[in-house]
Coordinates of C-alpha atoms and ligand atoms in Angstrom, one line a residue:
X1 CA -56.9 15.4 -66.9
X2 CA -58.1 12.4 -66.0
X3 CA -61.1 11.7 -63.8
X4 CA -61.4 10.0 -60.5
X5 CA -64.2 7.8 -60.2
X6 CA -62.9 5.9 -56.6
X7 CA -60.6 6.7 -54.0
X8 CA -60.2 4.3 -51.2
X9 CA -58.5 5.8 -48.2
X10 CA -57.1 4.4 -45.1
X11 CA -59.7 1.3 -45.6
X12 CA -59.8 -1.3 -42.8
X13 CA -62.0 -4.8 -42.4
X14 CA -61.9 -7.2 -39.9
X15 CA -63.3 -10.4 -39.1
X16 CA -63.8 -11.3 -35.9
X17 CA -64.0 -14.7 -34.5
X18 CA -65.9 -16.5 -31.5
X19 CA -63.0 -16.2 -29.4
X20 CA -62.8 -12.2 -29.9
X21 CA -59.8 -12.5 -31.7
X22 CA -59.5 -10.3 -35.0
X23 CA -58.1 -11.0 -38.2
X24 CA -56.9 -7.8 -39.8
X25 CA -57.4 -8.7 -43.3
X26 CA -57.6 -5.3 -44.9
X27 CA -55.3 -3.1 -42.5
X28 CA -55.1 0.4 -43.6
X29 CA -55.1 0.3 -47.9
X30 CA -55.0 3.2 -50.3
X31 CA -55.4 3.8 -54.0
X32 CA -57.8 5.4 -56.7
X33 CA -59.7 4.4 -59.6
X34 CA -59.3 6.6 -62.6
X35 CA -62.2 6.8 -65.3
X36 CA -61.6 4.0 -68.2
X37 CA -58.7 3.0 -66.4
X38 CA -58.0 -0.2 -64.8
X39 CA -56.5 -0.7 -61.8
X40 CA -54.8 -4.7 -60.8
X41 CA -54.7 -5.4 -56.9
X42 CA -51.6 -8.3 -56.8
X43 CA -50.8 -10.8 -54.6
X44 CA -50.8 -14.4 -52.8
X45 CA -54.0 -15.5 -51.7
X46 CA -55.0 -14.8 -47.9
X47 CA -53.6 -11.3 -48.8
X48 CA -56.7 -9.2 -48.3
X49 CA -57.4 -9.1 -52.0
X50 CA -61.0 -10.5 -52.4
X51 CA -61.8 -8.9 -48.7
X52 CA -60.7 -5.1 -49.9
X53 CA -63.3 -5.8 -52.9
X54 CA -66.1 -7.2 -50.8
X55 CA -65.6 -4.3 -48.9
X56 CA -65.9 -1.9 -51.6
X57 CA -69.5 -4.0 -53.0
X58 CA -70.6 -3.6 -49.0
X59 CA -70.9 -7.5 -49.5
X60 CA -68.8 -9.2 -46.5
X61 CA -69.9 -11.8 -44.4
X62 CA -71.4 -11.5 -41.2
X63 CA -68.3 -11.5 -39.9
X64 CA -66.3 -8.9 -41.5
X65 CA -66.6 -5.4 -40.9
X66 CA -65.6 -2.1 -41.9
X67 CA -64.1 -0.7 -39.0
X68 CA -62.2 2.1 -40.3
X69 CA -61.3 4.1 -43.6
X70 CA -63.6 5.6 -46.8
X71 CA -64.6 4.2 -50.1
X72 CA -65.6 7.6 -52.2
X73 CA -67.0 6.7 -55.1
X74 CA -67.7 9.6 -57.6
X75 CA -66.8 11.4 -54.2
X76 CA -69.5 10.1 -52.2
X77 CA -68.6 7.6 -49.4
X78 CA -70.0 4.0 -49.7
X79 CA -69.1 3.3 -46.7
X80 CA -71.7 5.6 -44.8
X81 CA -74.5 4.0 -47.4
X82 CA -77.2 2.3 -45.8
X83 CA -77.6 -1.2 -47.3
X84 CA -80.9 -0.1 -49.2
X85 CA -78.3 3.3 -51.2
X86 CA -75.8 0.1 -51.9
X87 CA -78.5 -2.2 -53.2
X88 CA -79.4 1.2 -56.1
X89 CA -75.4 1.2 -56.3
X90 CA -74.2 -2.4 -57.1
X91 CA -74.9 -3.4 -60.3
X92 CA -75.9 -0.4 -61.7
X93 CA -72.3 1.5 -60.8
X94 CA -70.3 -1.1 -59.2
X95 CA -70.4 -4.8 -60.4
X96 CA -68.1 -7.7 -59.8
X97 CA -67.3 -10.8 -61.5
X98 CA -66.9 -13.2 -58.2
X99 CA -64.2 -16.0 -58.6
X100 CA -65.4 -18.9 -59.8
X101 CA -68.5 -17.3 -61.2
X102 CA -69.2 -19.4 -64.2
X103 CA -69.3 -22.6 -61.9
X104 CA -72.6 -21.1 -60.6
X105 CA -74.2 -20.5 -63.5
X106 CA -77.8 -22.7 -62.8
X107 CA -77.5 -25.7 -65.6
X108 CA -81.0 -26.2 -66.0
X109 CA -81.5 -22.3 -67.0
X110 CA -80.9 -21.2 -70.5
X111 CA -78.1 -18.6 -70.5
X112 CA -80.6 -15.7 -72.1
X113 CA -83.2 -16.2 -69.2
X114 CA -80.6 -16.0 -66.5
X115 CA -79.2 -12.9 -67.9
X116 CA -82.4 -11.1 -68.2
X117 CA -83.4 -12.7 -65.0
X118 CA -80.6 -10.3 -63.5
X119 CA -82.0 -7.2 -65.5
X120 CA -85.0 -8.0 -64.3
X121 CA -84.2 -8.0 -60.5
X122 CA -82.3 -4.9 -61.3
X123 CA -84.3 -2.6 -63.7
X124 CA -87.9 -2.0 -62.7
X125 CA -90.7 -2.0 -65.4
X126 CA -88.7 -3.6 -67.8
X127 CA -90.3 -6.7 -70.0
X128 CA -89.1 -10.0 -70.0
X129 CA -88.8 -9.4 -74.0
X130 CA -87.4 -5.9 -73.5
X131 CA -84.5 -7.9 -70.9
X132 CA -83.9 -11.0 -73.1
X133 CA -83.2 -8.1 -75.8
X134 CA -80.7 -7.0 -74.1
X135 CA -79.4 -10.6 -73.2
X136 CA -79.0 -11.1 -76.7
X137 CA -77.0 -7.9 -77.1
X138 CA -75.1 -8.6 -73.7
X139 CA -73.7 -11.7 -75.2
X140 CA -72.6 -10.0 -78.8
X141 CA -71.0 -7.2 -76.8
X142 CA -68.6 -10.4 -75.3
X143 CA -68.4 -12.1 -78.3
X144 CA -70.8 -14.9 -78.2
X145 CA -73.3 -14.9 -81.0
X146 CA -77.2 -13.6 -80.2
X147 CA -79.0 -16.7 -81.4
X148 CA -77.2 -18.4 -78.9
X149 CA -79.1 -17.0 -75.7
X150 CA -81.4 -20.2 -76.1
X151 CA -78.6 -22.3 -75.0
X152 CA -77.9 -24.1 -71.8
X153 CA -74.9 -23.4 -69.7
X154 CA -73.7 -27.5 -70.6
X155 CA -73.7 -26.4 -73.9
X156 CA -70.9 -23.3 -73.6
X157 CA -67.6 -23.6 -73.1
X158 CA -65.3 -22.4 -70.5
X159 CA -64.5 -19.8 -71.9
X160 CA -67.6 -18.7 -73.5
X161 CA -69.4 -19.7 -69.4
X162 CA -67.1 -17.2 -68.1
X163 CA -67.7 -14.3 -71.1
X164 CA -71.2 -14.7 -70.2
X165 CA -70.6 -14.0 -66.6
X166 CA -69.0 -10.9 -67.9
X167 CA -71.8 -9.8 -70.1
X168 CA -73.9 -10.1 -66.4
X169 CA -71.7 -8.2 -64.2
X170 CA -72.1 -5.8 -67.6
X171 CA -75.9 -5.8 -67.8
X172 CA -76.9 -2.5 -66.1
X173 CA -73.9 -0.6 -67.4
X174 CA -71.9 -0.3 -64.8
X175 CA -69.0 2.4 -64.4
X176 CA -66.9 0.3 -62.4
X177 CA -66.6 -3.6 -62.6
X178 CA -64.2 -5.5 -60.0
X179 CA -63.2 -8.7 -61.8
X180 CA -61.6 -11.8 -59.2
X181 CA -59.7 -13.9 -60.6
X182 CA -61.4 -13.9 -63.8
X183 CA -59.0 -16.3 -65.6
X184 CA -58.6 -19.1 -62.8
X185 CA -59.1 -22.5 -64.3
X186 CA -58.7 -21.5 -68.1
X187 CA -56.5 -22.4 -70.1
X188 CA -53.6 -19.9 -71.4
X189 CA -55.1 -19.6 -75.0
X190 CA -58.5 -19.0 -73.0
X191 CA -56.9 -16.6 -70.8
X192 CA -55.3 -14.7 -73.1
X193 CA -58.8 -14.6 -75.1
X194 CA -60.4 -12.9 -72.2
X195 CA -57.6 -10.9 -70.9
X196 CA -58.0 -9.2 -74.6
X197 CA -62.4 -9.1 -74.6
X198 CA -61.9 -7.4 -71.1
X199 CA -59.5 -4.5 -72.4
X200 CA -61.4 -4.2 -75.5
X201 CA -64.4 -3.9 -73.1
X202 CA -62.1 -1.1 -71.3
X203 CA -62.0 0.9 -74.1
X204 CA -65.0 0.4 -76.3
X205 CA -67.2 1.0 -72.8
X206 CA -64.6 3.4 -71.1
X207 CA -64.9 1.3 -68.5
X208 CA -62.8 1.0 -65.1
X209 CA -61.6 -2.1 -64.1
X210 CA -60.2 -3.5 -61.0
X211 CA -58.6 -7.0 -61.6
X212 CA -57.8 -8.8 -58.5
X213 CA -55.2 -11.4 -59.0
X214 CA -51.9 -13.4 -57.7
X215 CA -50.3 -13.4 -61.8
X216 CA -48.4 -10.2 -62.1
X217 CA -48.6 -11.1 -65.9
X218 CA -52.8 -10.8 -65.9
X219 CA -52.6 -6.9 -64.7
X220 CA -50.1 -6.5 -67.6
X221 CA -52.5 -6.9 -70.1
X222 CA -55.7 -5.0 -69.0
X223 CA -54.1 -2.3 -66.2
X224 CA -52.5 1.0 -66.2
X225 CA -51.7 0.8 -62.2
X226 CA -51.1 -2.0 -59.5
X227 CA -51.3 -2.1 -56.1
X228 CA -49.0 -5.0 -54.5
X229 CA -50.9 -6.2 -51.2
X230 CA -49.2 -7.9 -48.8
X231 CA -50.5 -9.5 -45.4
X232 CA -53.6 -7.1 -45.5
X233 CA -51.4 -3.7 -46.4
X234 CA -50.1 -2.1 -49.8
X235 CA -46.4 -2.4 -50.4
X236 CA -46.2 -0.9 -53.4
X237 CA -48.4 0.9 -56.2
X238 CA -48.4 2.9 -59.1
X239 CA -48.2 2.9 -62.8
X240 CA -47.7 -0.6 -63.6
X241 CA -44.6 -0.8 -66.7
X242 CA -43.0 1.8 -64.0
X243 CA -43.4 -1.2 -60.7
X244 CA -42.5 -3.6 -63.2
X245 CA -39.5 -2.3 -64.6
X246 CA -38.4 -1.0 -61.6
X247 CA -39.8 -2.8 -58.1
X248 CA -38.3 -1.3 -55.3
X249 CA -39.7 -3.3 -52.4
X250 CA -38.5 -6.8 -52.1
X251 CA -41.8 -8.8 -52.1
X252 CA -42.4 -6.9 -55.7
X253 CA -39.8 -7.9 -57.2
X254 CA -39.8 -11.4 -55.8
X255 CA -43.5 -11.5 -57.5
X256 CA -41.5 -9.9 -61.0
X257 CA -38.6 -12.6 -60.5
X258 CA -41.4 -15.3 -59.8
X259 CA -43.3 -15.0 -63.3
X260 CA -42.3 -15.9 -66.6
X261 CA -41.4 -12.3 -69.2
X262 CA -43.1 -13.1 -72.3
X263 CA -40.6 -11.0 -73.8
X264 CA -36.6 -10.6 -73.2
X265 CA -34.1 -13.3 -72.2
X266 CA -35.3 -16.8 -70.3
X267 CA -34.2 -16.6 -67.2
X268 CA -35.1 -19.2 -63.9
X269 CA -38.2 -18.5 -62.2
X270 CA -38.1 -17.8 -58.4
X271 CA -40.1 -19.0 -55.9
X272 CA -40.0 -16.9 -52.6
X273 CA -39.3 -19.0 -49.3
X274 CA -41.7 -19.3 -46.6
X275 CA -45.5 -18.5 -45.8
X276 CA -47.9 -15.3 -45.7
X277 CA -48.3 -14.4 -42.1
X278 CA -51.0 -15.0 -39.5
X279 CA -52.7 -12.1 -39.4
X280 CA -54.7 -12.7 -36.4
X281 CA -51.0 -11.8 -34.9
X282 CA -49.1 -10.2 -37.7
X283 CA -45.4 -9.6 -37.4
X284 CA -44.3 -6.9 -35.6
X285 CA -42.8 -3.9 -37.7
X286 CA -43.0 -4.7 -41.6
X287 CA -44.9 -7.6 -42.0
X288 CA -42.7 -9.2 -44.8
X289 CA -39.7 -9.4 -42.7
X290 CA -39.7 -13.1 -41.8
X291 CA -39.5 -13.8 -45.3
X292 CA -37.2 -10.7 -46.1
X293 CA -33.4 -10.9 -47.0
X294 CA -33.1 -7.6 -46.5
X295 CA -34.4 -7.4 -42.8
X296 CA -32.7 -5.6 -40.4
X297 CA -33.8 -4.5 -36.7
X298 CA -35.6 -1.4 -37.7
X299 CA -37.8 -3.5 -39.9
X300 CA -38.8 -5.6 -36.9
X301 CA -39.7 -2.5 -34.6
X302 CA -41.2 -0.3 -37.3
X303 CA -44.3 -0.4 -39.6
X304 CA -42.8 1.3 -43.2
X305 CA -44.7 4.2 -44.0
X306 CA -45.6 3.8 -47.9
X307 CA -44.0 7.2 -49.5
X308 CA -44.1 8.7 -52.5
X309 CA -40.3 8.0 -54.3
X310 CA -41.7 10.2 -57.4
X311 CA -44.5 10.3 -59.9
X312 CA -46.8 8.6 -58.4
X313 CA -44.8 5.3 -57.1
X314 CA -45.5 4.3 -53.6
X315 CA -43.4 1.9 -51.5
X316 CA -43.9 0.8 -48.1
X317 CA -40.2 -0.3 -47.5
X318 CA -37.1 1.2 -44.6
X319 CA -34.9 0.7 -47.4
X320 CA -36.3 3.1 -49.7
X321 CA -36.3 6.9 -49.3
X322 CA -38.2 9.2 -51.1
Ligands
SF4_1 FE1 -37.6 -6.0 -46.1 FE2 -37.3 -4.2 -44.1 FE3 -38.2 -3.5 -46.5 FE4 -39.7 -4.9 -44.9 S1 -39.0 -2.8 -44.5 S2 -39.4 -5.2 -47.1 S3 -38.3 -6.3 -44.0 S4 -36.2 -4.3 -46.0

């Protein structure tokens, strides 16, 4: 049986701007976090993605805020954790690797020191010697060789910058890490280099992952489930070869149609017409029905509820019945 280490219910954040308007950029998301699994949260950017992880760290900007829902982790809700609990949580049970990551890495700080500077900050009473130790073992864990943690960031690679931001986010031994976009700007033999260190990492470390991305094909390789955000809400969710085999809502399967199978017949990629939504004022009734084929006037009145068509597949969608 396998074990639940998160459960996000009914989450909500919003921004709110000077004028008192509200953007509803998480509105109302579910899903779970099995132990060792990984879970990939899909879609076009401005979807909520990066916001529903932020909100699960407790690290949104001033603006944003939780305003309804629960994060249990391990059954005890984050959201109800003063910011001291959450500063003893991230890191040492919840870490993220923040898109764009290895562009921050200091260049004038060998890679060692600013690994063990983030043990340091993390894990009181340890040495310097005791943290650049485990720097050193850090960076074998991802691949990169020990003798290397007297190196500068100029002299690493892409792909090696963004395997050290890995062994980071890995440094305290976290149970969860939430990685964003962790391939952006790397090339596909790259990609594919760290799509394979981060499942490895899955199962050597029985580790749970949540990859955020917009490439259906990234989940593929590291994910058991996927959760298809749209305009701030799930569409659809569940075991992933089951969603990709068989999408039932439209904006799915217009993100299946729209990426390249690297196995089967070549077929022409789609591209799906028109824009995400304002979601200061999101469409009435489903959100995707300005850009759905399938629209009809129910799907302008009515919000979908997302329902459960059979083990474990959940689609927000007036079309589908359970
Ligand atoms: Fe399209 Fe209607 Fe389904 Fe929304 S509910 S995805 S508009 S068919």
């Amino acid at each position: 049986m396998p074990e639940r280490l998160l459960e996000v219910r009914n989450l909500k954040t919003y921004f709110y701007l000077e004028s008192g308007e509200s953007v509803k950029a998480v509105d109302g998301i579910s899903f779970d976090v099995e132990k060792g699994e990984g879970l990939g949260l899909v879609g076009e950017s401005g979807c909520g993605k990066t916001t529903a992880a932020l909100s699960l760290m407790r690290l949104l900007p001033s603006a944003g805020k939780i305003v309804e829902g629960k994060i249990l982790f391990k059954g005890d809700d984050l959201v109800k954790k003063s910011e001291d609990e959450m500063r003893r949580i991230r890191w040492k049970h919840i870490s993220m690797v923040f898109q764009g990551s290895m562009n921050a890495l200091n260049p004038l700080i060998k890679v060692g020191d600013q690994i063990a500077e983030a043990i340091i900050l993390h894990e009181h009473g340890i040495s310097k010697k005791e943290a650049l130790n485990r720097a050193a073992e850090l960076l074998e864990l991802v691949g990169i060789e020990r003798r290397r943690v007297n190196n500068y960031p100029f002299e690493f690679s892409g792909g090696m910058k963004q395997r050290t931001v890995i062994a980071m986010a890995l440094a305290l031994n976290p149970e969860l890490v939430i990685a964003d976009e962790p391939t952006t700007a790397l090339d596909v033999i790259v990609e594919a280099q760290i799509l394979g260190l981060m499942r490895d990492l899955k199962e050597k470390l029985n580790l749970s992952l949540i990859m955020i991305t917009h490439d259906l094909s990234i989940v593929s390789e590291v994910c058991n489930d996927v959760a298809v955000m749209y305009a701030g809400m799930i569409c659809e969710y569940g075991d992933l070869r089951e969603v990709y085999k068989n999408p039932l809502h439209p904006y799915t399967a217009a993100l299946v149609r729209a990426y390249p199978s690297a196995r089967g017949t070549r077929r022409r990629l789609y591209s799906l017409p028109g824009f995400p939504p304002d979601l200061i004022n999101p469409p009435s009734g489903c959100r995707f029905h300005p850009r759905c084929t399938y629209a009809t006037d129910v799907c302008r009145k009515e919000v979908p509820d997302i329902i459960d068509v059979g083990g474990g597949h959940y689609v927000a969608c007036h079309l589908v019945r359970g």
